[in-house]
Coordinates of C-alpha atoms in Angstrom, one line a residue:
X1 CA 0.0 0.0 0.0
X2 CA 2.8 2.4 0.9
X3 CA 4.0 2.5 -2.7
X4 CA 0.8 4.3 -3.7
X5 CA 0.8 6.8 -0.8
X6 CA 1.7 10.5 -1.4
X7 CA 4.5 10.3 1.2
X8 CA 6.4 7.3 -0.3
X9 CA 9.6 8.9 -1.6
X10 CA 8.2 12.4 -1.0
X11 CA 10.2 15.6 -0.5
X12 CA 9.2 17.5 2.6
X13 CA 10.3 21.1 3.3
X14 CA 11.1 21.9 6.9
X15 CA 9.9 25.3 8.2
X16 CA 11.3 26.6 11.4
X17 CA 8.6 29.2 12.3
X18 CA 10.8 31.7 14.3
X19 CA 13.0 32.2 11.2
X20 CA 10.9 31.8 8.1
X21 CA 8.8 34.9 7.6
X22 CA 7.8 37.7 10.0
X23 CA 4.4 39.2 9.1
X24 CA 4.0 41.6 12.1
X25 CA 7.6 43.0 12.1
X26 CA 8.5 42.0 15.6
X27 CA 11.7 40.3 14.7
X28 CA 10.3 36.7 15.1
X29 CA 8.7 34.6 12.3
X30 CA 5.0 33.7 12.7
X31 CA 2.2 31.7 11.1
X32 CA 0.7 34.5 9.0
X33 CA 4.2 35.1 7.6
X34 CA 4.5 31.4 6.7
X35 CA 1.1 31.5 5.0
X36 CA 2.1 34.5 3.0
X37 CA 5.3 32.8 1.8
X38 CA 3.8 29.4 0.9
X39 CA 3.8 30.2 -2.8
X40 CA 7.6 30.0 -2.6
X41 CA 7.4 26.5 -1.0
X42 CA 4.9 25.3 -3.5
X43 CA 7.1 26.6 -6.4
X44 CA 9.9 24.2 -5.3
X45 CA 7.6 21.3 -6.2
X46 CA 7.9 19.6 -2.8
X47 CA 5.1 17.3 -1.6
X48 CA 4.6 18.9 1.8
X49 CA 5.8 20.8 4.8
X50 CA 7.2 19.8 8.2
X51 CA 6.3 22.6 10.5
X52 CA 8.5 22.8 13.6
X53 CA 6.7 23.7 17.0
X54 CA 4.5 26.8 17.2
X55 CA 2.8 25.8 20.5
X56 CA 2.5 27.8 23.6
X57 CA 5.9 27.8 25.3
X58 CA 8.2 29.8 27.5
X59 CA 10.8 29.2 24.8
X60 CA 13.5 27.9 27.0
X61 CA 14.2 25.5 24.1
X62 CA 12.5 27.6 21.5
X63 CA 9.2 25.7 21.2
X64 CA 10.3 22.2 22.1
X65 CA 9.4 23.0 25.7
X66 CA 5.6 22.9 25.3
X67 CA 3.3 24.5 27.9
X68 CA 0.1 23.8 26.0
X69 CA -0.1 21.1 23.4
X70 CA -3.3 22.5 21.9
X71 CA -2.4 26.2 21.9
X72 CA -0.5 28.5 19.5
X73 CA 2.1 30.7 21.2
X74 CA 1.1 34.4 20.8
X75 CA 4.4 35.2 19.2
X76 CA 3.4 32.9 16.3
X77 CA -0.3 33.9 16.1
X78 CA -3.6 32.1 16.9
X79 CA -5.4 28.9 16.2
X80 CA -7.3 30.8 13.5
X81 CA -3.9 31.6 11.9
X82 CA -3.0 28.0 12.0
X83 CA -6.3 27.0 10.4
X84 CA -5.7 29.5 7.6
X85 CA -2.2 28.1 7.1
X86 CA -3.6 24.6 6.7
X87 CA -6.2 25.7 4.3
X88 CA -3.7 27.6 2.1
X89 CA -1.2 24.7 2.1
X90 CA -3.9 22.4 0.9
X91 CA -5.0 24.9 -1.8
X92 CA -1.5 24.8 -3.1
X93 CA -1.4 21.0 -3.0
X94 CA 0.9 20.8 -0.1
X95 CA 0.6 18.3 2.8
X96 CA 1.3 19.6 6.3
X97 CA 2.9 17.6 9.1
X98 CA 3.6 19.0 12.5
X99 CA 5.8 18.1 15.4
X100 CA 4.5 16.1 18.4
X101 CA 6.8 16.2 21.4
X102 CA 5.8 13.2 23.6
X103 CA 8.9 12.7 25.6
X104 CA 8.7 15.9 27.7
X105 CA 6.8 19.1 28.3
X106 CA 7.7 22.5 29.7
X107 CA 7.8 22.9 33.5
X108 CA 5.1 25.5 32.9
X109 CA 2.7 22.9 31.5
X110 CA -0.4 22.6 33.8
X111 CA 0.2 18.9 34.0
X112 CA 3.6 19.4 35.6
X113 CA 2.4 22.3 37.8
X114 CA -0.1 19.8 39.3
X115 CA 2.3 16.9 39.4
X116 CA 4.9 18.7 41.4
X117 CA 2.5 19.9 44.2
X118 CA 2.6 16.7 46.2
X119 CA 2.9 12.9 45.8
X120 CA -0.9 12.2 46.0
X121 CA -2.4 14.5 43.4
X122 CA -4.2 13.2 40.3
X123 CA -1.2 13.7 38.1
X124 CA 1.4 12.7 40.6
X125 CA 2.6 9.9 38.4
X126 CA 2.4 11.8 35.0
X127 CA 6.1 12.6 35.2
X128 CA 9.2 10.7 36.3
X129 CA 9.8 11.3 40.0
X130 CA 12.4 9.5 42.2
X131 CA 13.7 9.7 45.7
X132 CA 17.2 10.9 46.4
X133 CA 19.9 8.5 47.4
X134 CA 20.6 8.3 51.2
X135 CA 23.3 11.0 50.8
X136 CA 20.9 13.3 48.9
X137 CA 22.5 12.8 45.5
X138 CA 20.4 12.1 42.4
X139 CA 18.8 8.6 42.0
X140 CA 21.4 7.4 39.4
X141 CA 24.1 8.6 37.0
X142 CA 22.0 9.5 34.0
X143 CA 23.3 12.6 32.1
X144 CA 21.1 15.0 30.1
X145 CA 21.7 15.8 26.5
X146 CA 22.5 19.5 27.0
X147 CA 24.5 19.6 30.2
X148 CA 24.7 18.0 33.6
X149 CA 22.7 15.3 35.3
X150 CA 19.2 14.3 34.2
X151 CA 17.8 15.0 37.6
X152 CA 16.6 18.2 39.3
X153 CA 15.5 18.4 42.9
X154 CA 12.0 19.7 43.7
X155 CA 11.4 20.7 47.3
X156 CA 7.6 20.6 47.0
X157 CA 7.6 16.8 46.6
X158 CA 11.0 16.2 48.2
X159 CA 12.0 14.3 45.1
X160 CA 14.0 14.5 41.9
X161 CA 12.3 14.7 38.5
X162 CA 13.8 13.4 35.3
X163 CA 14.7 15.6 32.3
X164 CA 16.7 14.3 29.4
X165 CA 17.2 17.8 28.0
X166 CA 16.9 21.1 29.9
X167 CA 15.8 21.1 33.6
X168 CA 12.8 23.1 32.3
X169 CA 11.8 20.1 30.2
X170 CA 10.6 17.5 32.7
X171 CA 10.1 14.0 31.2
X172 CA 6.6 12.6 30.9
X173 CA 6.0 9.1 32.3
X174 CA 4.7 7.6 29.1
X175 CA 4.5 4.2 30.8
X176 CA 1.4 5.6 32.5
X177 CA -1.8 4.7 30.4
X178 CA -3.4 8.0 31.4
X179 CA -0.5 9.9 29.9
X180 CA -0.6 7.9 26.7
X181 CA -4.3 8.7 26.4
X182 CA -3.7 12.4 26.9
X183 CA -1.1 12.3 24.2
X184 CA -3.4 10.5 21.8
X185 CA -6.1 13.0 22.5
X186 CA -3.6 15.7 21.6
X187 CA -2.9 13.9 18.3
X188 CA -6.7 13.7 17.7
X189 CA -7.1 17.5 18.3
X190 CA -4.6 18.3 15.4
X191 CA -5.9 15.6 13.1
X192 CA -9.3 17.1 13.5
X193 CA -7.9 20.4 12.3
X194 CA -6.7 18.9 9.1
X195 CA -3.0 18.1 9.5
X196 CA -1.6 15.3 7.3
X197 CA 0.6 13.7 9.9
X198 CA 3.2 14.1 12.5
X199 CA 7.0 14.1 13.1
X200 CA 7.6 12.6 16.5
X201 CA 10.4 14.5 18.2
X202 CA 13.0 12.5 20.3
X203 CA 10.5 9.6 20.5
X204 CA 13.2 7.1 21.7
X205 CA 13.4 9.3 24.9
X206 CA 9.7 8.8 25.7
X207 CA 10.2 5.8 28.0
X208 CA 12.9 5.0 30.6
X209 CA 13.9 2.0 32.6
X210 CA 11.6 2.1 35.7
X211 CA 14.3 0.4 37.7
X212 CA 16.6 3.5 37.2
X213 CA 19.6 1.3 36.4
X214 CA 22.8 3.2 36.0
X215 CA 24.1 3.7 32.5
X216 CA 27.5 2.1 31.8
X217 CA 30.4 4.4 30.9
X218 CA 31.9 4.7 27.4
X219 CA 35.4 3.4 27.3
X220 CA 38.1 6.1 27.6
X221 CA 39.2 7.5 24.3
X222 CA 36.1 6.5 22.4
X223 CA 34.3 9.3 20.6
X224 CA 34.1 13.0 21.1
X225 CA 33.5 14.3 24.6
X226 CA 32.3 17.9 24.9
X227 CA 29.6 17.3 27.5
X228 CA 28.8 14.8 30.2
X229 CA 26.2 13.1 28.0
X230 CA 28.9 11.7 25.9
X231 CA 30.6 9.8 28.7
X232 CA 28.0 7.1 29.0
X233 CA 26.0 4.6 26.9
X234 CA 22.3 5.6 27.1
X235 CA 20.8 2.2 27.5
X236 CA 18.4 2.9 30.4
X237 CA 17.2 6.6 30.3
X238 CA 15.8 6.0 26.8
X239 CA 14.9 3.2 24.3
X240 CA 12.6 1.2 26.5
X241 CA 11.1 -1.9 24.6
X242 CA 7.5 -0.7 25.3
X243 CA 7.8 2.3 23.1
X244 CA 6.7 0.4 20.0
X245 CA 3.5 -0.6 21.8
X246 CA 2.6 3.0 22.3
X247 CA 3.4 3.7 18.7
X248 CA 0.9 1.0 17.7
X249 CA -1.8 2.8 19.7
X250 CA -0.9 6.1 17.9
X251 CA -0.9 4.4 14.5
X252 CA -4.3 2.9 15.2
X253 CA -5.7 6.4 16.0
X254 CA -4.1 7.9 12.9
X255 CA -5.4 5.2 10.6
X256 CA -8.9 6.1 11.7
X257 CA -8.5 9.3 9.7
X258 CA -7.7 7.5 6.5
X259 CA -4.7 5.8 5.1
X260 CA -2.9 8.8 3.7
X261 CA -1.6 10.4 7.0
X262 CA 2.1 10.2 7.5
X263 CA 4.2 9.6 10.6
X264 CA 7.9 9.9 10.9
X265 CA 10.1 9.5 14.0
X266 CA 13.2 11.4 14.9
X267 CA 15.6 8.9 16.3
X268 CA 19.0 9.9 17.6
X269 CA 21.7 8.1 19.6
X270 CA 24.0 5.1 19.3
X271 CA 21.0 2.7 19.0
X272 CA 19.3 4.8 16.3
X273 CA 19.8 2.4 13.4
X274 CA 18.1 -0.4 15.3
X275 CA 15.4 1.8 16.6
X276 CA 14.5 3.4 13.3
X277 CA 13.8 -0.1 11.9
X278 CA 12.0 -1.2 15.1
X279 CA 9.7 1.8 15.2
X280 CA 8.7 1.3 11.5
X281 CA 8.5 -2.4 11.3
X282 CA 5.3 -3.9 9.9
X283 CA 2.0 -2.2 9.0
X284 CA 0.9 -1.1 12.6
X285 CA 3.8 1.2 13.5
X286 CA 5.2 4.4 12.1
X287 CA 5.5 5.0 8.3
X288 CA 9.1 6.2 8.5
X289 CA 12.0 7.3 10.7
X290 CA 15.1 9.4 10.3
X291 CA 18.3 9.4 12.2
X292 CA 21.4 11.5 12.3
X293 CA 23.5 9.4 10.0
X294 CA 24.1 12.4 7.7
X295 CA 23.1 15.3 10.0
X296 CA 26.0 14.7 12.4
X297 CA 28.5 13.4 10.0
X298 CA 31.5 15.7 9.6
X299 CA 32.1 14.9 5.9
X300 CA 30.4 13.3 2.9
X301 CA 32.1 10.1 1.8
X302 CA 31.2 7.2 -0.4
X303 CA 31.5 5.0 2.7
X304 CA 29.0 7.0 4.6
X305 CA 26.4 6.8 1.8
X306 CA 27.0 3.1 1.1
X307 CA 26.9 2.2 4.8
X308 CA 23.6 4.1 5.3
X309 CA 22.1 2.6 2.2
X310 CA 22.9 -0.9 3.5
X311 CA 20.9 -0.3 6.6
X312 CA 17.6 -0.4 4.6
X313 CA 17.9 -3.4 2.2
X314 CA 14.1 -3.6 1.6
X315 CA 13.4 -6.8 3.6
X316 CA 9.9 -8.0 4.3
X317 CA 8.2 -5.9 7.0
X318 CA 10.9 -3.2 6.8
X319 CA 9.7 0.3 7.1
X320 CA 10.7 3.2 4.9
X321 CA 13.6 5.6 5.8
X322 CA 13.8 9.4 5.6
X323 CA 16.9 11.4 5.3
X324 CA 18.1 15.0 5.9
X325 CA 21.4 16.7 5.4
X326 CA 20.4 19.8 7.3
X327 CA 17.9 20.8 9.9
X328 CA 17.3 23.2 12.9
X329 CA 19.5 21.0 15.2
X330 CA 22.6 20.5 13.0
X331 CA 25.1 22.9 11.3
X332 CA 24.1 23.6 7.7
X333 CA 25.5 21.0 5.3
X334 CA 27.4 23.4 3.1
X335 CA 29.6 24.5 5.9
X336 CA 29.9 21.1 7.6
X337 CA 30.9 19.2 4.5
X338 CA 32.5 21.7 2.0
X339 CA 35.6 21.9 4.2
X340 CA 37.1 25.0 2.6
X341 CA 36.0 24.2 -0.9
X342 CA 33.7 26.1 -3.2
X343 CA 30.5 26.3 -1.1
X344 CA 28.1 27.0 -4.0
X345 CA 29.5 24.1 -6.0
X346 CA 29.3 21.8 -3.0
X347 CA 25.7 22.9 -2.3
X348 CA 24.8 21.8 -5.9
X349 CA 26.5 18.4 -5.4
X350 CA 24.9 17.8 -2.0
X351 CA 21.4 18.6 -3.4
X352 CA 21.8 16.1 -6.2
X353 CA 23.1 13.4 -3.8
X354 CA 20.2 14.0 -1.4
X355 CA 17.6 13.9 -4.2
X356 CA 19.0 10.6 -5.5
X357 CA 18.7 8.7 -2.3
X358 CA 16.1 6.0 -1.6
X359 CA 13.7 7.2 1.1
X360 CA 11.8 10.4 1.9
X361 CA 13.8 13.6 1.8
X362 CA 13.7 16.5 4.2
X363 CA 14.9 19.8 2.8
X364 CA 15.5 22.5 5.4
X365 CA 14.5 26.1 4.8
X366 CA 17.4 27.8 3.0
X367 CA 18.9 24.6 1.8
X368 CA 17.3 25.3 -1.6
X369 CA 19.4 28.5 -1.6
X370 CA 22.7 26.9 -0.6
X371 CA 22.9 28.9 2.6
X372 CA 26.1 28.3 4.7
X373 CA 26.1 28.1 8.5
X374 CA 25.9 31.6 9.9
X375 CA 28.4 32.8 12.5
X376 CA 26.6 34.1 15.5
X377 CA 28.8 35.9 18.0
X378 CA 28.6 34.7 21.6
X379 CA 26.8 37.8 22.8
X380 CA 24.0 37.1 20.3
X381 CA 23.6 33.4 21.0
X382 CA 20.1 32.3 22.0
X383 CA 20.5 28.5 22.0
X384 CA 21.0 27.1 25.5
X385 CA 23.1 24.3 24.2
X386 CA 25.4 26.7 22.5
X387 CA 25.7 29.0 25.5
X388 CA 26.4 26.1 27.9
X389 CA 29.0 24.4 25.7
X390 CA 30.6 27.3 23.9
X391 CA 33.1 27.3 22.2
X392 CA 33.5 23.5 22.0
X393 CA 30.3 23.2 20.0
X394 CA 28.8 25.3 17.2
X395 CA 25.4 25.1 18.7
X396 CA 22.2 25.4 16.7
X397 CA 21.7 29.2 16.2
X398 CA 23.9 29.3 13.1
X399 CA 21.4 27.1 11.3
X400 CA 18.4 29.0 12.6
X401 CA 19.0 32.5 11.3
X402 CA 16.2 34.2 9.3
X403 CA 15.5 33.4 5.7
X404 CA 16.9 36.0 3.3
X405 CA 14.0 37.0 1.0
X406 CA 15.4 40.2 -0.6
X407 CA 19.1 40.8 -1.1
X408 CA 18.9 44.6 -1.0
X409 CA 16.7 45.0 2.0
X410 CA 17.6 45.2 5.7
X411 CA 17.7 41.7 7.3
X412 CA 17.1 40.2 3.9
X413 CA 13.5 41.4 4.0
X414 CA 12.7 39.3 7.0
X415 CA 11.8 42.3 9.1
X416 CA 12.7 46.0 9.6
X417 CA 13.8 45.8 13.2
X418 CA 16.6 43.7 14.7
X419 CA 15.6 40.0 14.2
X420 CA 15.8 37.5 17.0
X421 CA 19.0 36.2 15.4
X422 CA 21.2 38.2 13.0
X423 CA 21.1 37.7 9.2
X424 CA 24.7 37.3 8.1
X425 CA 25.9 39.4 5.1
X426 CA 26.9 36.4 3.1
X427 CA 23.3 35.2 3.1
X428 CA 22.1 38.4 1.3
X429 CA 23.9 37.4 -1.9
X430 CA 21.9 34.1 -1.9
X431 CA 18.5 35.7 -1.3
X432 CA 15.4 34.3 -2.9
X433 CA 14.7 37.3 -5.2
X434 CA 18.3 37.2 -6.6
X435 CA 18.2 33.5 -7.3
X436 CA 14.7 33.6 -8.7
X437 CA 15.8 35.5 -11.8
X438 CA 19.0 33.5 -12.4
X439 CA 18.3 30.3 -14.4
X440 CA 21.6 28.8 -13.2
X441 CA 21.0 29.5 -9.5
X442 CA 21.0 26.9 -6.7
X443 CA 17.3 27.7 -6.2
X444 CA 16.4 26.8 -9.8
X445 CA 18.6 23.7 -9.6
X446 CA 16.6 22.6 -6.5
X447 CA 13.4 23.0 -8.5
X448 CA 14.7 20.9 -11.4
X449 CA 16.0 18.1 -9.1
X450 CA 12.7 17.9 -7.1
X451 CA 10.7 17.8 -10.4
X452 CA 13.0 15.1 -11.7
X453 CA 12.5 13.0 -8.5
X454 CA 8.8 13.5 -8.8
X455 CA 8.4 12.2 -12.4
X456 CA 11.0 9.4 -12.2
X457 CA 9.7 6.3 -10.4
X458 CA 13.2 5.0 -10.0
X459 CA 14.3 8.1 -8.0
X460 CA 11.1 8.5 -6.0
X461 CA 10.7 4.9 -4.7
X462 CA 12.9 2.5 -6.6
X463 CA 15.5 0.1 -5.5
X464 CA 19.0 1.3 -4.9
X465 CA 22.1 -0.7 -5.8
X466 CA 25.6 0.6 -4.9
X467 CA 28.4 0.4 -7.4
X468 CA 31.8 -0.5 -6.0
X469 CA 34.2 2.3 -7.0
X470 CA 37.4 3.7 -5.4
X471 CA 36.9 6.9 -3.3
X472 CA 36.2 9.7 -3.9
X473 CA 33.8 8.3 -6.5
X474 CA 30.2 7.5 -5.3
X475 CA 27.9 5.7 -7.6
X476 CA 24.7 3.7 -7.4
X477 CA 21.8 2.7 -9.6
X478 CA 18.1 3.3 -9.0
X479 CA 15.4 1.1 -10.6
X480 CA 11.6 0.9 -10.7
X481 CA 8.9 0.1 -13.2
X482 CA 11.3 -0.8 -16.0
X483 CA 13.2 2.5 -15.5
X484 CA 17.0 2.3 -14.6
X485 CA 19.0 5.3 -13.6
X486 CA 22.7 5.7 -12.9
X487 CA 23.7 8.3 -10.2
X488 CA 27.5 9.1 -10.1
X489 CA 29.4 11.7 -8.2
X490 CA 33.0 12.9 -7.6
X491 CA 33.1 13.9 -4.0
X492 CA 36.8 14.8 -4.1
X493 CA 39.0 17.8 -4.8
X494 CA 40.6 16.6 -8.1
X495 CA 39.1 15.6 -11.4
X496 CA 38.7 11.9 -12.0
X497 CA 38.3 10.0 -15.3
X498 CA 35.5 7.5 -15.1
X499 CA 32.5 6.3 -17.0
X500 CA 30.5 3.1 -16.9
X501 CA 31.8 0.3 -19.1
X502 CA 28.6 0.4 -21.2
X503 CA 28.7 4.2 -21.4
X504 CA 26.9 4.2 -24.8
X505 CA 23.8 2.8 -23.3
X506 CA 23.3 5.7 -20.8
X507 CA 22.0 9.2 -21.5
X508 CA 22.7 12.0 -19.0
X509 CA 19.5 13.8 -17.9
X510 CA 20.8 16.1 -15.2
X511 CA 24.3 17.2 -14.0
X512 CA 26.1 19.5 -11.7
X513 CA 29.8 20.6 -11.8
X514 CA 30.3 20.1 -15.5
X515 CA 30.9 16.4 -16.1
X516 CA 31.9 15.8 -19.8
X517 CA 32.7 12.5 -21.4
X518 CA 35.0 10.5 -19.1
X519 CA 35.9 13.5 -17.0
X520 CA 34.3 14.1 -13.6
X521 CA 35.5 17.4 -12.3
X522 CA 35.8 17.9 -8.5
X523 CA 32.3 18.3 -6.8
X524 CA 30.5 17.1 -9.9
X525 CA 27.9 14.5 -10.6
X526 CA 25.2 13.3 -13.0
X527 CA 22.0 11.3 -13.2
X528 CA 21.7 9.2 -16.4
X529 CA 19.0 7.0 -17.8
X530 CA 19.5 3.6 -19.4
X531 CA 18.5 3.6 -23.0
X532 CA 16.5 0.8 -24.5

């Protein structure tokens, strides 16, 4: 059935509301701004939008700390604004999926306010509470993602509460059936408003080991260590085996709205490859999942692509993967992978590689423009992770700066006043209006590649077969419905002479970087179709 669904092989465009379009000129993006700019999204040819959180929030983690699952934060607009956005998206033929954050809430959520009052209230067990050790220290050694222990003391209850992220993001006790039902009711609220599916944020953090078993340490010298989180294996504060049972309940609810709704899980961590497949296995779990295979990789190599392809061989019962090279949590791909090379040339190459992969594709706002990572000075940082770990990590602010709409306007036309994050000067040269009128721009390449993926069954949902070539060459074939395509790339810094042994049977249909005959220049690639 999935092969006939709109989402199978789809390209989805991620909108980060704070930074996309500012309709009321307060320096922060909003829902009316998004609605006003949906024509740009539709012009790309994408199938739909993933809209990051717009819910009521104190914004300690910029929307991923939710104080009301069913409310729109006033900085973004109103529920009526949301309904207008949904209606306009559908008018333009765009599907709309939204974030659901089921692992934690804000400490300002009314559920947590009640839960923390005492140990006997109606929501006492809606969050993860635990007694101190006899010496007053936290219940175990679990470390949070951002910084420091997973536990914060609360004098009202005389207990610690669990938070895998900020201390202002207490973890829900999703083992509790009442919590599960409340979350399902939240999903129903948004489905009733016409959304086409959900991205489930940090879903593998949604259930913990109730025994509160200590996590084992990572062996010395293994991996990068810039924060305490990276000193241990996260076997017990996340990844509980009951998570798929909850996902089955969620899938059952969603299927009641028709078979064309889409669900995708965000799955990070050292067990992500296993969990992505677990959460999508069979017809009664999620449709898709994506990990950080590409998002956190420090360079693009043939080995990275081949190893990632191999994780999803298309076995019986296997789910369907999704992939992203950039998003709001990772440094932009152009800066992360270009490594001092021509960033615009690399942006073109990366777009072609991404559009040629098997799975669904997430394109992050500005990626269609080839935007590099912005440098945000320390005094202008807003991201709590960046501030806590500066300068050892780049943080997330550099990927979240406002979209540049007009190259000759203040702040790229995002707003007239100082925006919540600065617009870097180098982004102005890549603004939408400048690229719009340039047939050879990265923007217009994006449109061509998305259109190609849409009309070519082999690219959209076909099989993928890697070709064994020496690095820096990357090549694979895509095939479906009698159509066979060859995708070949030179990821290196020097020209390489290569063509398939049966070169006369292939016809190039799209290229970047100027490949010609046997010569593949650096940062070049092509897609060719098999003749006959």
